Short mmCIF file of C-alpha atoms in Angstrom, two decimals:
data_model
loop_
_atom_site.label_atom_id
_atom_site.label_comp_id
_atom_site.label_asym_id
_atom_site.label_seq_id
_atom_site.Cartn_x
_atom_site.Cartn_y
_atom_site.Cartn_z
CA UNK C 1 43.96 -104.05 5.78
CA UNK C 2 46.46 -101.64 3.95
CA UNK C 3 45.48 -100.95 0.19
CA UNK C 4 47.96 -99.35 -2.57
CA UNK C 5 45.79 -96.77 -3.84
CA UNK C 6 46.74 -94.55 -6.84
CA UNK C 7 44.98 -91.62 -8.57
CA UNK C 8 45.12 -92.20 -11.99
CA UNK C 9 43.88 -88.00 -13.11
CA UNK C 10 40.12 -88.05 -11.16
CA UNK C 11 40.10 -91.66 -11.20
CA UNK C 12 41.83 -93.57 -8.59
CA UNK C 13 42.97 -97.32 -8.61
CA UNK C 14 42.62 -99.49 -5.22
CA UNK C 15 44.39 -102.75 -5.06
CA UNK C 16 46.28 -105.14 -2.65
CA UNK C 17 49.90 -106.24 -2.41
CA UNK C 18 48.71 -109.91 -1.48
CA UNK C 19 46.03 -110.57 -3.70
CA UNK C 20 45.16 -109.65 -7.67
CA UNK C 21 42.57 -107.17 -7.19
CA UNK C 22 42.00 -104.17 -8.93
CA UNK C 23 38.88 -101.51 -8.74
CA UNK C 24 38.81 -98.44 -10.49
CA UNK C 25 36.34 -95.74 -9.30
CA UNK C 26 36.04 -93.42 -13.08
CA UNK C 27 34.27 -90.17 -13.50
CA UNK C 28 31.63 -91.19 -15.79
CA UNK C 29 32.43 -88.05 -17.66
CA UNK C 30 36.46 -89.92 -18.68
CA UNK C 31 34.07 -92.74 -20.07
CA UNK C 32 33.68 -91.00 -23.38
CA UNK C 33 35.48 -90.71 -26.64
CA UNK C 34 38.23 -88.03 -26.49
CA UNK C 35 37.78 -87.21 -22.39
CA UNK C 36 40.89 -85.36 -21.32
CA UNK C 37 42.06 -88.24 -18.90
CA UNK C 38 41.54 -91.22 -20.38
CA UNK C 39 42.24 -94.38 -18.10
CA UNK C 40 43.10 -97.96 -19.88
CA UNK C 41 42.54 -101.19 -18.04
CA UNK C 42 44.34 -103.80 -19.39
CA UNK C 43 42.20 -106.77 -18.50
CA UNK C 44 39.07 -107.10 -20.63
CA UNK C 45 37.28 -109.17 -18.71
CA UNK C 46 35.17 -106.34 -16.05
CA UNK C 47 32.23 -106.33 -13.70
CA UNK C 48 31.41 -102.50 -13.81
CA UNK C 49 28.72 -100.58 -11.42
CA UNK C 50 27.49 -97.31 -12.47
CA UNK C 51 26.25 -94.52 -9.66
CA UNK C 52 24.21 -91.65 -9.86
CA UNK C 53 22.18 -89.65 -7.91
CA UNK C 54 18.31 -88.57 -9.05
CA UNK C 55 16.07 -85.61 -8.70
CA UNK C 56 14.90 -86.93 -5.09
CA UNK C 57 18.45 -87.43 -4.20
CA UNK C 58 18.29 -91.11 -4.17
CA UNK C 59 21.31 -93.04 -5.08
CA UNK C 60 21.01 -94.80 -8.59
CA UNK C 61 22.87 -98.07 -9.77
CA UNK C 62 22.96 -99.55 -12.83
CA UNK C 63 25.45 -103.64 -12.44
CA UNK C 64 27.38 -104.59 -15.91
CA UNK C 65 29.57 -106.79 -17.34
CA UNK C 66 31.92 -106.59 -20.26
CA UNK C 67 34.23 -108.92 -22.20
CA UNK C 68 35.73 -105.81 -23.72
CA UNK C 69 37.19 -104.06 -21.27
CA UNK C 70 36.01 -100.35 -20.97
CA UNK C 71 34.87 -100.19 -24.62
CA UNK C 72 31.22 -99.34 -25.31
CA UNK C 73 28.99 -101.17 -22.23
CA UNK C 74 29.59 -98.96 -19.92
CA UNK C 75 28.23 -95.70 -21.76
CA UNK C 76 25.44 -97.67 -23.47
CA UNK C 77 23.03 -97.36 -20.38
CA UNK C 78 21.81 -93.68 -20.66
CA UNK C 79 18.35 -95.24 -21.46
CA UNK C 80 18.31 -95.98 -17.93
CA UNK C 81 19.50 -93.32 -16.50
CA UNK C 82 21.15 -89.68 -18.01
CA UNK C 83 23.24 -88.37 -14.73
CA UNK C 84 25.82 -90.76 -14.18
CA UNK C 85 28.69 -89.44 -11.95
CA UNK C 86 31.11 -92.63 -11.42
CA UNK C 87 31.69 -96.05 -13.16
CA UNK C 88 33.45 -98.12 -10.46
CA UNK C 89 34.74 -101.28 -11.81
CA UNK C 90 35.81 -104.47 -10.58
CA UNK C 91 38.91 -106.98 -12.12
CA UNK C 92 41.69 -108.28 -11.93
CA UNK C 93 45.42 -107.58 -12.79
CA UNK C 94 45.67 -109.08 -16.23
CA UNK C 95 48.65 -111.56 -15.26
CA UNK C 96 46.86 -113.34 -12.59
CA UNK C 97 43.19 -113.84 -13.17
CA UNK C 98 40.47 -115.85 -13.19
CA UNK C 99 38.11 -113.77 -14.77
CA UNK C 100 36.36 -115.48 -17.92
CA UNK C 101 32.97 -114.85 -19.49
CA UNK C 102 31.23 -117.44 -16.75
CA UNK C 103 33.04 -115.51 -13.50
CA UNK C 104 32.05 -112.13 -14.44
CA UNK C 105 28.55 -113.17 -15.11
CA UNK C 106 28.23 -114.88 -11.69
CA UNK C 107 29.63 -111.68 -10.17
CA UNK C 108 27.83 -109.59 -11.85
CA UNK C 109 24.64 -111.72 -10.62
CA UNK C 110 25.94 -111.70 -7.28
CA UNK C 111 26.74 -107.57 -6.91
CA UNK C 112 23.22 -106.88 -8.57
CA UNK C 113 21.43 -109.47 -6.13
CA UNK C 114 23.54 -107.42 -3.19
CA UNK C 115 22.07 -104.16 -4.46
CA UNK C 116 18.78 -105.36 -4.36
CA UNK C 117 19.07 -106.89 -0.73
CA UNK C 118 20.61 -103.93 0.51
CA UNK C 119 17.26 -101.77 -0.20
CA UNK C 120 19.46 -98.38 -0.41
CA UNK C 121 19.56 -97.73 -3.98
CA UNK C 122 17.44 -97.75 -6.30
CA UNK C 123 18.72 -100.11 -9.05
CA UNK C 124 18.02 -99.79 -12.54
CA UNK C 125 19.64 -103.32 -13.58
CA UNK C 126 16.79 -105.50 -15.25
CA UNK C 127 17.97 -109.06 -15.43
CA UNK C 128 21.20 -111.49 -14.56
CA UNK C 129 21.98 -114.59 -13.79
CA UNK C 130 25.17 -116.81 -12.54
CA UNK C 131 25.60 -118.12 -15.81
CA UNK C 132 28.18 -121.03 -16.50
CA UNK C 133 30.28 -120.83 -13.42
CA UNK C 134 31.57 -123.67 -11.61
CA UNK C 135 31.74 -125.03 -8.19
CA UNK C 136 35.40 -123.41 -7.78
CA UNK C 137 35.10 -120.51 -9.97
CA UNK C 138 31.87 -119.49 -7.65
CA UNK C 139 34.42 -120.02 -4.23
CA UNK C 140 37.01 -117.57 -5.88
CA UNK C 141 34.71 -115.48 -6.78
CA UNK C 142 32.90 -115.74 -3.49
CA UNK C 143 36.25 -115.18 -2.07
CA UNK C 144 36.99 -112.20 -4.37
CA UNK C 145 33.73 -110.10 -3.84
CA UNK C 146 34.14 -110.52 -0.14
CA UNK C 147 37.28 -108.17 -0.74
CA UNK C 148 36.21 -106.52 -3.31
CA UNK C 149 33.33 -105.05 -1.39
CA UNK C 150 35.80 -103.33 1.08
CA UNK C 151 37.50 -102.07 -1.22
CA UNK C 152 34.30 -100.31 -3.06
CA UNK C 153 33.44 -98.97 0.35
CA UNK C 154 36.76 -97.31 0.77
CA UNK C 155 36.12 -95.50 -2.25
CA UNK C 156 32.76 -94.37 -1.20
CA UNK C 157 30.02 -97.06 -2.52
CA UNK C 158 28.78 -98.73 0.57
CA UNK C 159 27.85 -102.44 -0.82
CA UNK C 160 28.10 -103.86 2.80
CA UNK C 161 25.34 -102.01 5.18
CA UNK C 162 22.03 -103.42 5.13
CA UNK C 163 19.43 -101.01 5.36
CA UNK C 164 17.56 -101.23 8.75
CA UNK C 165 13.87 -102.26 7.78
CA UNK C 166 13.45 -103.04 11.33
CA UNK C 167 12.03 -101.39 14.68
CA UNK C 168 14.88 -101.06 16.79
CA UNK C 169 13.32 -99.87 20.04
CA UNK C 170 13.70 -103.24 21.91
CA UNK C 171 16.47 -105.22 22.43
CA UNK C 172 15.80 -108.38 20.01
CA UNK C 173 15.42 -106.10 17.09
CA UNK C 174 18.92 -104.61 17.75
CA UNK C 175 20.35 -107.80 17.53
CA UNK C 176 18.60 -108.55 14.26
CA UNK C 177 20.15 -105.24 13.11
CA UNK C 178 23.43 -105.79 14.37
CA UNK C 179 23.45 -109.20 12.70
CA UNK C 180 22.04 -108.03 9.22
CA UNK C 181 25.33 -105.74 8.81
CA UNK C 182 24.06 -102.19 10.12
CA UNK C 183 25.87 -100.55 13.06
CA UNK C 184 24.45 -100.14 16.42
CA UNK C 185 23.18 -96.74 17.56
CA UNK C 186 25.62 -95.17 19.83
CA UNK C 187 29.07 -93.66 20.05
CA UNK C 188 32.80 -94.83 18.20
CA UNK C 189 35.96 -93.63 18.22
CA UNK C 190 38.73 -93.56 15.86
CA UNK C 191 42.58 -92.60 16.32
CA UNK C 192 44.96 -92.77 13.37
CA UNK C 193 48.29 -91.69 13.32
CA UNK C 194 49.43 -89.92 9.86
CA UNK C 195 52.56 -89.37 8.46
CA UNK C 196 51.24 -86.77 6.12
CA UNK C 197 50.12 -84.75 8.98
CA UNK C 198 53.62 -84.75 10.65
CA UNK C 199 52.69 -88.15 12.65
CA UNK C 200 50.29 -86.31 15.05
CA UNK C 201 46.90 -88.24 15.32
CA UNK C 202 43.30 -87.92 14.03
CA UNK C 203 41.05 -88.51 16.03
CA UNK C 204 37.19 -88.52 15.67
CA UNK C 205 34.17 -89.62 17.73
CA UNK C 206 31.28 -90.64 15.72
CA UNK C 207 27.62 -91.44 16.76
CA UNK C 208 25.37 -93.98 14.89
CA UNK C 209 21.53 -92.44 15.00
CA UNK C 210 19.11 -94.73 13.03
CA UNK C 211 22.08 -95.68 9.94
CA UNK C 212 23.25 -91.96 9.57
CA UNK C 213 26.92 -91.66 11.00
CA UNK C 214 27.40 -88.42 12.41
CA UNK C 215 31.09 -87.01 13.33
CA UNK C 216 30.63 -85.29 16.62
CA UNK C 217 31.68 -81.65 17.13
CA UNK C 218 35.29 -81.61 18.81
CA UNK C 219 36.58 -84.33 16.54
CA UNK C 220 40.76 -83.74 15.36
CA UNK C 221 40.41 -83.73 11.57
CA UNK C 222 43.29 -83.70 9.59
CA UNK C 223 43.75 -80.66 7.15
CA UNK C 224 46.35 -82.49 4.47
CA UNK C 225 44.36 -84.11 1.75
CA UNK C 226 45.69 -87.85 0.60
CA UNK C 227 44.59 -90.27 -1.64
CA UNK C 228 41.28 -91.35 -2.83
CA UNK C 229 38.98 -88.82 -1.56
CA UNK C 230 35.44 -88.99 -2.21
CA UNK C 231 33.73 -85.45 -3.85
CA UNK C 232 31.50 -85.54 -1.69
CA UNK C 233 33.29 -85.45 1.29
CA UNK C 234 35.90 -83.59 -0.14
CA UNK C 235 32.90 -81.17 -0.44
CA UNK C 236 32.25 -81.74 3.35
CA UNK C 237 35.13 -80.85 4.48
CA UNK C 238 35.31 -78.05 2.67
CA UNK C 239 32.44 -76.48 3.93
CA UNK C 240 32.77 -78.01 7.34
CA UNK C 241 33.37 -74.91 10.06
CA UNK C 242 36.63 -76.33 11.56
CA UNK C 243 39.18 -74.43 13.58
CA UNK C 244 42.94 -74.97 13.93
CA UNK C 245 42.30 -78.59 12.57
CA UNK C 246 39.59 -79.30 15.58
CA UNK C 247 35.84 -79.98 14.37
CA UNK C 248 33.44 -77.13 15.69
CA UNK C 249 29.84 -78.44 14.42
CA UNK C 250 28.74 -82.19 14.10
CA UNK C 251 28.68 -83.38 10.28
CA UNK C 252 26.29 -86.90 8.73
CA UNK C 253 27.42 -89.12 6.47
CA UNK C 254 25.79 -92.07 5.25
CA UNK C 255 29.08 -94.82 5.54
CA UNK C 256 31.50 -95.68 8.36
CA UNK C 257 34.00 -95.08 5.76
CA UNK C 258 32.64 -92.01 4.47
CA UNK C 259 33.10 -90.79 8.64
CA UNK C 260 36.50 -92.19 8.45
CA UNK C 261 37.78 -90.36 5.21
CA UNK C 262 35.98 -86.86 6.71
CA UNK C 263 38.45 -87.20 9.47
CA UNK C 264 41.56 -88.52 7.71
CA UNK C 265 41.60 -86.71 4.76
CA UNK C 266 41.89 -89.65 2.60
CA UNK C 267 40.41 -93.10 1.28
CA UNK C 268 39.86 -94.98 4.55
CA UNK C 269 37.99 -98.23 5.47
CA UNK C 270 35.07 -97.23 8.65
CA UNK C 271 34.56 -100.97 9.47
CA UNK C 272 38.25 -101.57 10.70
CA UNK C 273 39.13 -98.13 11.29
CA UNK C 274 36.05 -96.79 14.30
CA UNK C 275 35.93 -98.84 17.39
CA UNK C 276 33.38 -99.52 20.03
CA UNK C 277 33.90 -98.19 23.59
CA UNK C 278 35.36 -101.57 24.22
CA UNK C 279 37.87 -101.02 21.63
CA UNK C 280 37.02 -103.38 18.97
CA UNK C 281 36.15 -103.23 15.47
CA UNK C 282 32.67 -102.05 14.41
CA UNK C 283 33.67 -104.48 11.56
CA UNK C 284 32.19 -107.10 14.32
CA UNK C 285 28.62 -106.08 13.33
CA UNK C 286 29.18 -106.78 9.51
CA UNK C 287 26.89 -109.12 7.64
CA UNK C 288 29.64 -111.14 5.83
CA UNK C 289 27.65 -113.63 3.68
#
């Protein structure tokens, strides 16, 4: 899937040529009244998702909604946590939506329900429910979210991988695992051609140990910087001990996509971009309920 992604200052905007999707991923810091790069979203209606990381270096979330764009709600939960880092937000170009206070309710229900099955974060969101939606609003919403959580993960916040809860040392429990969204232990490839890098290739081999995702020494990482690169593994990279653009040390993430944007250099969706030694998709193990 190919995604027009902008940066907008530190924030950057994801959407799709095809569809009327929009997410944001904001410092929380350009939240507040009088930050140096504001960012305006012209659609009021907004499911937002706030993400921080605590003292144990767990991952905290915090699901919203707001019928007032960026105004207020989303800097009114430092009860419930005080080190936000990003507020990514889901919507809708203002032109062609369906987003009304029953759709953003329901999604909001359904993104906080999918943070609580996904047992990675721990989630500071009290109550919601899929308020007045009906039977069609829930299938476009259904329909959005299903997108919407690719996109998310291309920005760095992995909605989509279940944690593994499981034993995996025999074979039935690797099929449970496979089928509740988590990748397989073993090894992945990826080759991408990039234009920025004078249309030579990236290409990375990644093993899967127990849900970390670990680029493997030897890798072809790209040295140019494009869009939509997360901090932290801008930070990775930066630190990583590479040699005339060739990998010299293995490196962990915690997403496929996170993997993928360590060795393009840029925004980049994991689940269509590493393969299996068979060549396909490791999208093929995705939960996609």
């Amino acid at each position: 899937m190919k995604y027009i992604i902008k940066r907008i200052g530190r924030s950057v905007e994801i959407s799709e040529a095809t569809s009327s999707l929009l997410v944001y991923r904001i410092p929380y810091q350009n939240l507040s009244v009088g930050a140096d790069e504001p960012i305006k979203i012209k659609n009021k209606f907004i499911v937002y998702i706030l993400f921080g990381e605590n003292n144990d270096g767990q991952d905290v979330i915090y699901v919203g909604k707001s019928t007032n764009g960026l105004k207020n709600r989303p800097t009114s939960h430092d009860d419930k946590f005080d080190n936000w880092t990003y507020c990514y937000v889901l919507t809708q170009f203002e032109e062609r939506t369906f987003f009304n206070d029953g759709t953003i309710q329901y999604i909001e229900d359904k993104v906080n329900k999918r943070v609580n099955d996904l047992k990675h974060y721990q989630n500071t969101t009290k109550v919601t429910n899929a308020g007045t939606a009906n039977t069609f609003d829930m299938e476009d919403c259904d329909e959005y979210l299903s997108k919407a959580y690719e996109m998310l993960d291309v920005l760095g916040l992995d909605l989509i991988t279940y944690m593994d809860t499981e034993d995996t040392s025999d074979a039935d429990n690797v099929a449970d695992d496979t089928a509740s969204g988590s990748v397989p232990d073993g090894i992945y490839n990826m080759s991408w051609k990039l234009r920025r890098w004078g249309n030579k290739t990236a290409k990375g081999k990644m093993q899967v140990v127990g849900g970390k995702y670990i680029i493997l020494a030897g890798s072809d990482v790209c040295p140019n910087e494009g869009h939509g690169l997360m901090d932290i593994v801008r930070m990775k990279r930066e630190n990583a001990n590479i040699v005339d653009d060739k990998l010299q040390e293995d490196i962990v993430l915690n997403s496929p996509s996170g993997a993928a944007s360590f060795v393009t250099g840029a925004a980049a969706n994991g689940w269509s971009t590493w393969r299996t030694e068979q060549g396909q998709m490791i999208d093929i193990f995705r939960n996609n309920q």
